[in-house]
CSV table of C-alpha atoms and ligand atoms in Angstrom, one decimal:
chain,number,residue,atom,x,y,z
A,1,MET,CA,16.6,-32.7,26.6
A,2,SER,CA,14.1,-35.1,28.0
A,3,CYS,CA,11.2,-36.4,26.0
A,4,PHE,CA,8.0,-38.3,26.3
A,5,PRO,CA,6.9,-39.9,28.6
A,6,LYS,CA,8.9,-37.7,31.1
A,7,THR,CA,8.0,-34.6,29.2
A,8,ARG,CA,4.4,-34.0,28.6
A,9,LEU,CA,3.7,-30.6,27.1
A,10,ARG,CA,0.0,-31.0,27.8
A,11,ARG,CA,0.7,-30.7,31.6
A,12,LEU,CA,0.9,-26.9,31.4
A,13,ARG,CA,-2.2,-26.7,29.4
A,14,ALA,CA,-4.5,-28.5,31.8
A,15,THR,CA,-6.3,-25.5,33.4
A,16,ALA,CA,-7.1,-21.9,32.6
A,17,SER,CA,-4.9,-20.7,35.5
A,18,LEU,CA,-1.9,-22.7,34.3
A,19,ARG,CA,-2.4,-21.4,30.8
A,20,ARG,CA,-2.5,-17.9,32.2
A,21,LEU,CA,0.7,-18.4,34.0
A,22,VAL,CA,2.7,-19.7,31.0
A,23,ARG,CA,1.2,-17.4,28.4
A,24,GLU,CA,4.0,-15.7,26.4
A,25,SER,CA,2.3,-12.9,24.6
A,26,HIS,CA,-0.3,-10.5,26.0
A,27,LEU,CA,-2.6,-8.3,24.1
A,28,ARG,CA,-3.4,-5.2,26.2
A,29,VAL,CA,-5.5,-2.1,25.8
A,30,ASP,CA,-2.3,-0.2,26.2
A,31,ASP,CA,-1.2,-1.5,22.8
A,32,LEU,CA,-4.0,-0.1,20.8
A,33,ILE,CA,-4.4,2.9,18.5
A,34,TYR,CA,-7.8,3.6,17.0
A,35,PRO,CA,-8.0,5.1,13.5
A,36,VAL,CA,-10.6,7.7,12.9
A,37,PHE,CA,-11.8,9.5,9.7
A,38,VAL,CA,-12.9,13.1,9.8
A,39,VAL,CA,-14.9,14.9,7.1
A,40,GLU,CA,-16.0,18.4,6.4
A,41,GLY,CA,-19.4,19.5,7.4
A,42,GLU,CA,-21.5,19.5,10.6
A,43,GLY,CA,-23.4,16.8,12.4
A,44,GLN,CA,-21.9,14.1,10.1
A,45,LYS,CA,-21.6,10.5,11.1
A,46,GLN,CA,-21.4,8.7,7.7
A,47,PRO,CA,-21.1,5.0,7.7
A,48,VAL,CA,-18.2,3.5,5.7
A,49,ASN,CA,-19.9,0.9,3.5
A,50,ALA,CA,-17.2,-1.7,3.4
A,51,MET,CA,-16.4,-1.3,7.1
A,52,PRO,CA,-19.4,-2.0,9.4
A,53,GLY,CA,-19.1,-0.1,12.6
A,54,ILE,CA,-16.7,2.6,11.2
A,55,TYR,CA,-17.9,6.1,10.4
A,56,ARG,CA,-16.6,9.3,9.0
A,57,TYR,CA,-17.2,12.0,11.6
A,58,SER,CA,-17.3,15.8,11.2
A,59,VAL,CA,-15.3,17.7,13.7
A,60,ASP,CA,-18.3,18.4,15.9
A,61,THR,CA,-19.5,14.8,16.2
A,62,LEU,CA,-16.0,13.4,16.8
A,63,ALA,CA,-16.1,14.4,20.5
A,64,GLU,CA,-18.7,11.8,21.4
A,65,GLU,CA,-16.7,9.1,19.7
A,66,MET,CA,-13.6,10.3,21.5
A,67,GLN,CA,-15.4,10.1,24.8
A,68,THR,CA,-16.0,6.4,24.1
A,69,VAL,CA,-12.3,5.9,23.3
A,70,MET,CA,-11.4,7.6,26.6
A,71,ASP,CA,-13.9,5.6,28.6
A,72,LEU,CA,-12.4,2.4,27.2
A,73,ASN,CA,-8.9,3.7,28.2
A,74,ILE,CA,-7.5,3.4,24.6
A,75,PRO,CA,-4.3,5.4,24.7
A,76,GLY,CA,-4.4,7.0,21.3
A,77,ILE,CA,-6.0,7.7,18.0
A,78,ILE,CA,-4.7,8.3,14.5
A,79,ILE,CA,-6.6,10.8,12.4
A,80,PHE,CA,-7.3,10.6,8.7
A,81,GLY,CA,-8.8,13.6,6.9
A,82,VAL,CA,-11.3,13.7,4.1
A,83,PRO,CA,-11.0,17.2,2.8
A,84,GLY,CA,-13.7,19.4,1.2
A,85,PHE,CA,-11.7,19.7,-2.1
A,86,LYS,CA,-8.6,18.4,-3.8
A,87,ASP,CA,-6.0,20.1,-5.9
A,88,ALA,CA,-2.7,19.4,-7.6
A,89,ARG,CA,-0.6,20.6,-4.6
A,90,ALA,CA,-2.8,19.0,-1.9
A,91,SER,CA,-3.3,22.4,-0.3
A,92,GLN,CA,-5.9,21.1,2.2
A,93,ALA,CA,-3.3,18.7,3.6
A,94,TYR,CA,-1.3,21.6,5.2
A,95,ALA,CA,-4.0,24.3,5.4
A,96,GLU,CA,-4.2,25.8,8.9
A,97,ASP,CA,-8.0,25.4,8.9
A,98,GLY,CA,-7.9,22.0,7.2
A,99,VAL,CA,-10.2,19.3,8.5
A,100,VAL,CA,-7.5,17.4,10.3
A,101,GLN,CA,-6.0,20.6,11.8
A,102,ARG,CA,-9.4,21.5,13.2
A,103,ALA,CA,-10.0,18.0,14.4
A,104,ILE,CA,-6.7,18.0,16.3
A,105,ARG,CA,-7.5,21.2,18.1
A,106,ALA,CA,-11.0,20.0,19.0
A,107,VAL,CA,-9.9,16.7,20.3
A,108,LYS,CA,-6.9,18.0,22.2
A,109,LYS,CA,-9.1,20.7,23.8
A,110,ALA,CA,-11.7,18.2,24.9
A,111,PHE,CA,-9.3,15.4,25.9
A,112,PRO,CA,-5.8,16.7,26.5
A,113,GLU,CA,-4.5,13.3,27.7
A,114,LEU,CA,-5.6,11.4,24.6
A,115,LEU,CA,-2.7,10.8,22.3
A,116,VAL,CA,-3.4,12.3,19.0
A,117,ILE,CA,-1.4,10.9,16.1
A,118,THR,CA,-1.9,12.1,12.5
A,119,ASP,CA,-1.5,10.3,9.3
A,120,VAL,CA,0.7,12.5,7.1
A,121,CYS,CA,0.1,11.9,3.4
A,122,LEU,CA,-1.1,13.7,0.3
A,123,CYS,CA,-3.3,11.0,-1.4
A,124,ALA,CA,-6.6,12.2,0.1
A,125,TYR,CA,-5.8,15.8,-0.9
A,126,THR,CA,-4.5,15.5,-4.4
A,127,GLU,CA,-6.9,15.4,-7.4
A,128,HIS,CA,-5.0,12.4,-8.8
A,129,GLY,CA,-5.1,10.5,-5.5
A,130,HIS,CA,-1.3,9.8,-5.4
A,131,CYS,CA,0.7,10.2,-2.2
A,132,GLY,CA,3.1,12.7,-3.8
A,133,ILE,CA,3.2,15.4,-6.4
A,134,VAL,CA,2.7,14.3,-10.0
A,135,GLU,CA,4.7,15.7,-12.9
A,136,GLN,CA,4.4,14.4,-16.4
A,137,GLY,CA,2.4,11.4,-15.2
A,138,LYS,CA,5.0,10.4,-12.6
A,139,VAL,CA,5.0,10.7,-8.8
A,140,VAL,CA,8.1,12.8,-8.2
A,141,ASN,CA,9.9,12.2,-5.0
A,142,ASP,CA,11.9,15.3,-4.0
A,143,PRO,CA,9.3,18.0,-4.8
A,144,SER,CA,6.8,16.0,-2.7
A,145,LEU,CA,9.0,16.1,0.4
A,146,GLU,CA,8.4,19.8,1.0
A,147,LEU,CA,4.6,19.4,1.0
A,148,ILE,CA,4.7,16.3,3.2
A,149,ALA,CA,6.9,18.1,5.7
A,150,ALA,CA,4.6,21.1,5.6
A,151,THR,CA,1.7,18.8,6.4
A,152,ALA,CA,3.5,17.4,9.4
A,153,LEU,CA,4.4,20.8,10.6
A,154,SER,CA,0.8,22.1,10.3
A,155,HIS,CA,-0.4,19.1,12.4
A,156,ALA,CA,2.2,19.8,15.0
A,157,ARG,CA,1.2,23.4,15.1
A,158,ALA,CA,-2.5,22.4,15.6
A,159,GLY,CA,-1.4,20.3,18.6
A,160,ALA,CA,-0.8,16.8,17.3
A,161,ASP,CA,1.3,14.6,19.7
A,162,MET,CA,2.9,12.5,17.0
A,163,VAL,CA,3.0,12.5,13.2
A,164,ALA,CA,2.9,9.3,11.1
A,165,PRO,CA,4.1,9.7,7.5
A,166,SER,CA,2.5,7.1,5.2
A,167,ASP,CA,3.5,8.4,1.7
A,168,MET,CA,6.6,6.2,1.2
A,169,MET,CA,8.6,8.9,-0.5
A,170,ASP,CA,12.3,8.5,0.1
A,171,GLY,CA,13.7,11.0,2.6
A,172,ARG,CA,10.3,12.1,4.1
A,173,VAL,CA,11.2,11.2,7.6
A,174,GLY,CA,14.4,13.3,7.4
A,175,ALA,CA,12.5,16.2,5.8
A,176,ILE,CA,9.8,16.1,8.5
A,177,ARG,CA,12.3,15.8,11.3
A,178,GLU,CA,14.3,18.8,10.0
A,179,LEU,CA,11.3,21.1,9.6
A,180,LEU,CA,9.8,20.1,12.9
A,181,ASP,CA,13.0,20.8,14.7
A,182,GLU,CA,13.5,24.2,13.0
A,183,ASN,CA,10.1,25.2,14.3
A,184,GLY,CA,10.6,24.1,17.9
A,185,PHE,CA,8.9,20.8,17.7
A,186,GLN,CA,11.9,18.6,18.5
A,187,ASP,CA,9.9,16.7,21.0
A,188,ILE,CA,7.2,15.5,18.6
A,189,PRO,CA,7.9,11.9,17.7
A,190,ILE,CA,7.6,10.4,14.3
A,191,MET,CA,6.0,7.0,13.7
A,192,SER,CA,6.9,6.1,10.2
A,193,TYR,CA,5.0,3.8,8.0
A,194,ALA,CA,8.4,2.3,7.3
A,195,ALA,CA,7.6,-1.0,5.6
A,196,LYS,CA,4.5,-0.2,3.8
A,197,TYR,CA,3.5,-2.6,1.1
A,198,ALA,CA,1.5,-2.0,-2.1
A,199,SER,CA,-1.4,-4.0,-0.8
A,200,ALA,CA,-4.9,-4.8,-2.0
A,201,PHE,CA,-5.9,-4.8,1.7
A,202,TYR,CA,-6.2,-1.0,1.6
A,203,GLY,CA,-9.3,-1.2,-0.6
A,204,PRO,CA,-12.0,-0.3,2.0
A,205,PHE,CA,-9.8,2.5,3.4
A,206,ARG,CA,-9.5,4.2,0.1
A,207,ASN,CA,-13.3,4.0,-0.2
A,208,ALA,CA,-13.6,5.7,3.2
A,209,ALA,CA,-10.9,8.3,2.6
A,210,GLY,CA,-11.7,8.9,-1.1
A,211,SER,CA,-8.0,8.4,-1.7
A,212,SER,CA,-7.8,5.9,-4.6
A,213,PRO,CA,-5.3,6.8,-7.3
A,214,GLN,CA,-7.0,8.1,-10.4
A,215,PHE,CA,-4.4,6.6,-12.7
A,216,GLY,CA,-1.9,3.8,-12.3
A,217,ASP,CA,-1.2,2.3,-8.9
A,218,ARG,CA,1.1,2.9,-5.9
A,219,LYS,CA,3.7,0.3,-6.9
A,220,THR,CA,6.4,2.9,-7.7
A,221,TYR,CA,6.5,4.0,-4.1
A,222,GLN,CA,4.9,1.3,-1.9
A,223,MET,CA,6.8,-2.0,-1.4
A,224,ASP,CA,6.5,-5.2,-3.4
A,225,PRO,CA,4.7,-7.7,-1.2
A,226,ALA,CA,7.3,-10.3,-2.2
A,227,ASN,CA,10.2,-8.4,-0.5
A,228,ALA,CA,11.5,-8.9,3.0
A,229,GLY,CA,15.1,-7.8,3.0
A,230,GLU,CA,14.0,-4.5,1.5
A,231,ALA,CA,11.8,-3.9,4.5
A,232,LEU,CA,14.8,-3.9,6.7
A,233,ARG,CA,16.5,-1.3,4.5
A,234,GLU,CA,13.4,0.9,4.7
A,235,VAL,CA,13.3,0.6,8.4
A,236,GLU,CA,17.1,1.3,8.7
A,237,GLN,CA,16.7,4.4,6.5
A,238,ASP,CA,13.8,5.8,8.5
A,239,LEU,CA,15.6,5.2,11.8
A,240,ALA,CA,18.7,6.9,10.4
A,241,GLU,CA,16.5,9.9,9.4
A,242,GLY,CA,15.0,10.2,12.9
A,243,ALA,CA,11.9,7.9,13.1
A,244,ASP,CA,11.0,7.0,16.7
A,245,ILE,CA,8.6,4.2,16.0
A,246,VAL,CA,8.5,2.1,12.8
A,247,MET,CA,5.4,0.5,11.4
A,248,VAL,CA,4.8,-2.6,9.3
A,249,LYS,CA,1.7,-2.4,7.1
A,250,PRO,CA,-0.5,-4.4,6.5
A,251,ALA,CA,-0.1,-6.8,9.5
A,252,LEU,CA,-1.7,-10.2,8.8
A,253,ALA,CA,0.1,-11.2,5.6
A,254,TYR,CA,3.4,-9.6,6.9
A,255,LEU,CA,3.9,-11.2,10.4
A,256,ASP,CA,7.3,-12.4,9.3
A,257,ILE,CA,8.3,-8.8,8.5
A,258,ILE,CA,7.2,-7.7,12.0
A,259,ARG,CA,9.4,-10.4,13.5
A,260,ARG,CA,12.4,-9.6,11.4
A,261,VAL,CA,12.2,-5.9,12.2
A,262,LYS,CA,11.8,-6.6,15.9
A,263,ASP,CA,14.8,-9.0,15.9
A,264,VAL,CA,17.1,-6.6,14.1
A,265,PHE,CA,16.1,-3.2,15.6
A,266,GLN,CA,15.6,-2.4,19.3
A,267,VAL,CA,12.9,0.1,18.7
A,268,PRO,CA,9.1,0.1,19.1
A,269,VAL,CA,7.4,-1.6,16.3
A,270,ALA,CA,3.8,-0.9,15.2
A,271,ALA,CA,1.6,-3.1,13.1
A,272,TYR,CA,-1.3,-1.8,11.1
A,273,ASN,CA,-4.2,-4.2,11.1
A,274,VAL,CA,-5.6,-2.5,7.9
A,275,SER,CA,-9.1,-1.9,6.5
A,276,GLY,CA,-9.2,-5.0,4.3
A,277,GLU,CA,-8.2,-7.2,7.3
A,278,TYR,CA,-11.1,-5.6,9.2
A,279,SER,CA,-13.6,-6.0,6.4
A,280,LEU,CA,-12.8,-9.7,5.8
A,281,VAL,CA,-13.5,-10.5,9.4
A,282,LYS,CA,-16.7,-8.4,9.6
A,283,ALA,CA,-18.0,-10.0,6.4
A,284,ALA,CA,-17.3,-13.5,7.6
A,285,ALA,CA,-18.8,-12.8,11.0
A,286,ARG,CA,-22.0,-11.3,9.5
A,287,GLU,CA,-22.5,-14.6,7.6
A,288,ASN,CA,-21.8,-16.5,10.8
A,289,LEU,CA,-18.8,-18.2,9.2
A,290,VAL,CA,-16.4,-17.3,12.1
A,291,ASP,CA,-16.6,-16.3,15.7
A,292,GLU,CA,-15.6,-12.6,15.4
A,293,ARG,CA,-14.4,-12.1,18.9
A,294,ALA,CA,-12.3,-15.2,18.9
A,295,VAL,CA,-10.7,-14.6,15.5
A,296,VAL,CA,-9.9,-11.0,16.2
A,297,MET,CA,-8.3,-11.8,19.5
A,298,GLU,CA,-6.3,-14.5,17.9
A,299,MET,CA,-5.2,-12.3,15.0
A,300,LEU,CA,-4.1,-9.5,17.3
A,301,THR,CA,-2.4,-11.8,19.7
A,302,GLY,CA,-0.5,-13.2,16.7
A,303,MET,CA,0.7,-9.7,15.9
A,304,LYS,CA,2.0,-9.3,19.4
A,305,ARG,CA,3.7,-12.7,19.3
A,306,ALA,CA,5.3,-11.7,16.0
A,307,GLY,CA,6.9,-8.7,17.8
A,308,ALA,CA,4.5,-5.8,17.5
A,309,ASP,CA,4.5,-3.4,20.4
A,310,ILE,CA,1.7,-1.3,19.1
A,311,ILE,CA,-1.4,-2.3,17.0
A,312,LEU,CA,-3.4,0.2,14.9
A,313,THR,CA,-6.8,-1.4,14.5
A,314,TYR,CA,-10.4,-0.6,13.7
A,315,PHE,CA,-11.3,-3.2,16.2
A,316,ALA,CA,-9.7,-1.2,19.1
A,317,LYS,CA,-13.0,-0.3,20.8
A,318,GLU,CA,-14.3,-3.9,20.6
A,319,VAL,CA,-11.0,-5.3,21.7
A,320,ALA,CA,-10.9,-2.9,24.7
A,321,ARG,CA,-14.3,-4.1,25.7
A,322,TRP,CA,-13.5,-7.8,25.4
A,323,LEU,CA,-10.3,-7.4,27.4
A,324,ARG,CA,-12.3,-5.8,30.1
A,325,GLU,CA,-14.7,-8.7,30.1
A,326,GLU,CA,-11.8,-11.2,30.4
A,327,ARG,CA,-10.8,-9.6,33.7
B,1,PBG,C1,-2.5,6.8,3.0
B,1,PBG,C2,-2.8,5.6,3.8
B,1,PBG,C3,-3.5,4.4,3.4
B,1,PBG,C4,-3.7,3.7,4.5
B,1,PBG,C5,-3.2,4.4,5.6
B,1,PBG,N1,-2.6,5.6,5.1
B,1,PBG,C6,-3.9,4.0,2.0
B,1,PBG,C7,-3.0,3.8,0.9
B,1,PBG,O1,-1.8,3.8,1.0
B,1,PBG,O2,-3.6,3.7,-0.2
B,1,PBG,C8,-4.4,2.4,4.6
B,1,PBG,C9,-5.1,2.0,5.9
B,1,PBG,C10,-6.0,0.9,5.8
B,1,PBG,O3,-6.2,0.2,4.8
B,1,PBG,O4,-6.6,0.7,6.8
B,1,PBG,N2,-1.4,6.7,2.1
């Protein structure tokens, strides 16, 4: 290998055109999924306090927001529901006329080409705020699977294009795959939140979705942030159970996990640029402490470089606009 002075790495950095030519990672609008919150009621567009620019829409006001997403050529959205009431068995999660089910129908009717993914979880629908069923103060795994699978099926029946289980119960991907297949939905893909960590970065989301656990925490089902090898086991299990796309979540503090997963498994990998990551940037930008556009583009490009094929981000609309301006 030659070295300085024959080699000068700065040569290929000299102009913008040269840099374009040798750039290794590319952030594209095609990579983006935009998360949306839907609430009960009419005419609602409720600002989410901790997330400037993010709102909770009722089914009727969602259409306008989706028009913007379409105009920006963002390929897909992921829907999170905020139900009218909660109970022990999360009945609104799989109700035929639940808020998510109605939102799916409305969006697919207005924009058939827009990819509609749904978050499949019970936490926003249970009175205790846990992602599964609680018995004697414990989140019990196997009894939760039936309800989680029923939720995924109800989304598919309403017209969802893809389901994304985020509950972290063992065996949920297999349970969902089986129930979907039995009901003729063998072509609906599953994007599993495979390596989902027990993270403090979900704080603003829980405020938006009203999904904070009312006792304890999620550490008995979400992963310990200190673990990496275990993430590979989670991904392996989900793929064995039939996952089509695997997700690493959060993204920023877990870029090494994205890279490891991408190196080991030849499947599409999604990264979730979560609510806390969004809020940190928004807060710092509001105080003029950072250049928002520059840091967001750098963060998301870093996720691509780490190996993410898909990025779920609350910045999707802004990023789509910035990418347009660059051209
Ligand atoms: C539901 C769910 C959560 C997120 C996505 N799905 C919250 C949690 O696990 O508590 C977090 C998304 C974000 O922070 O942006 N289980």
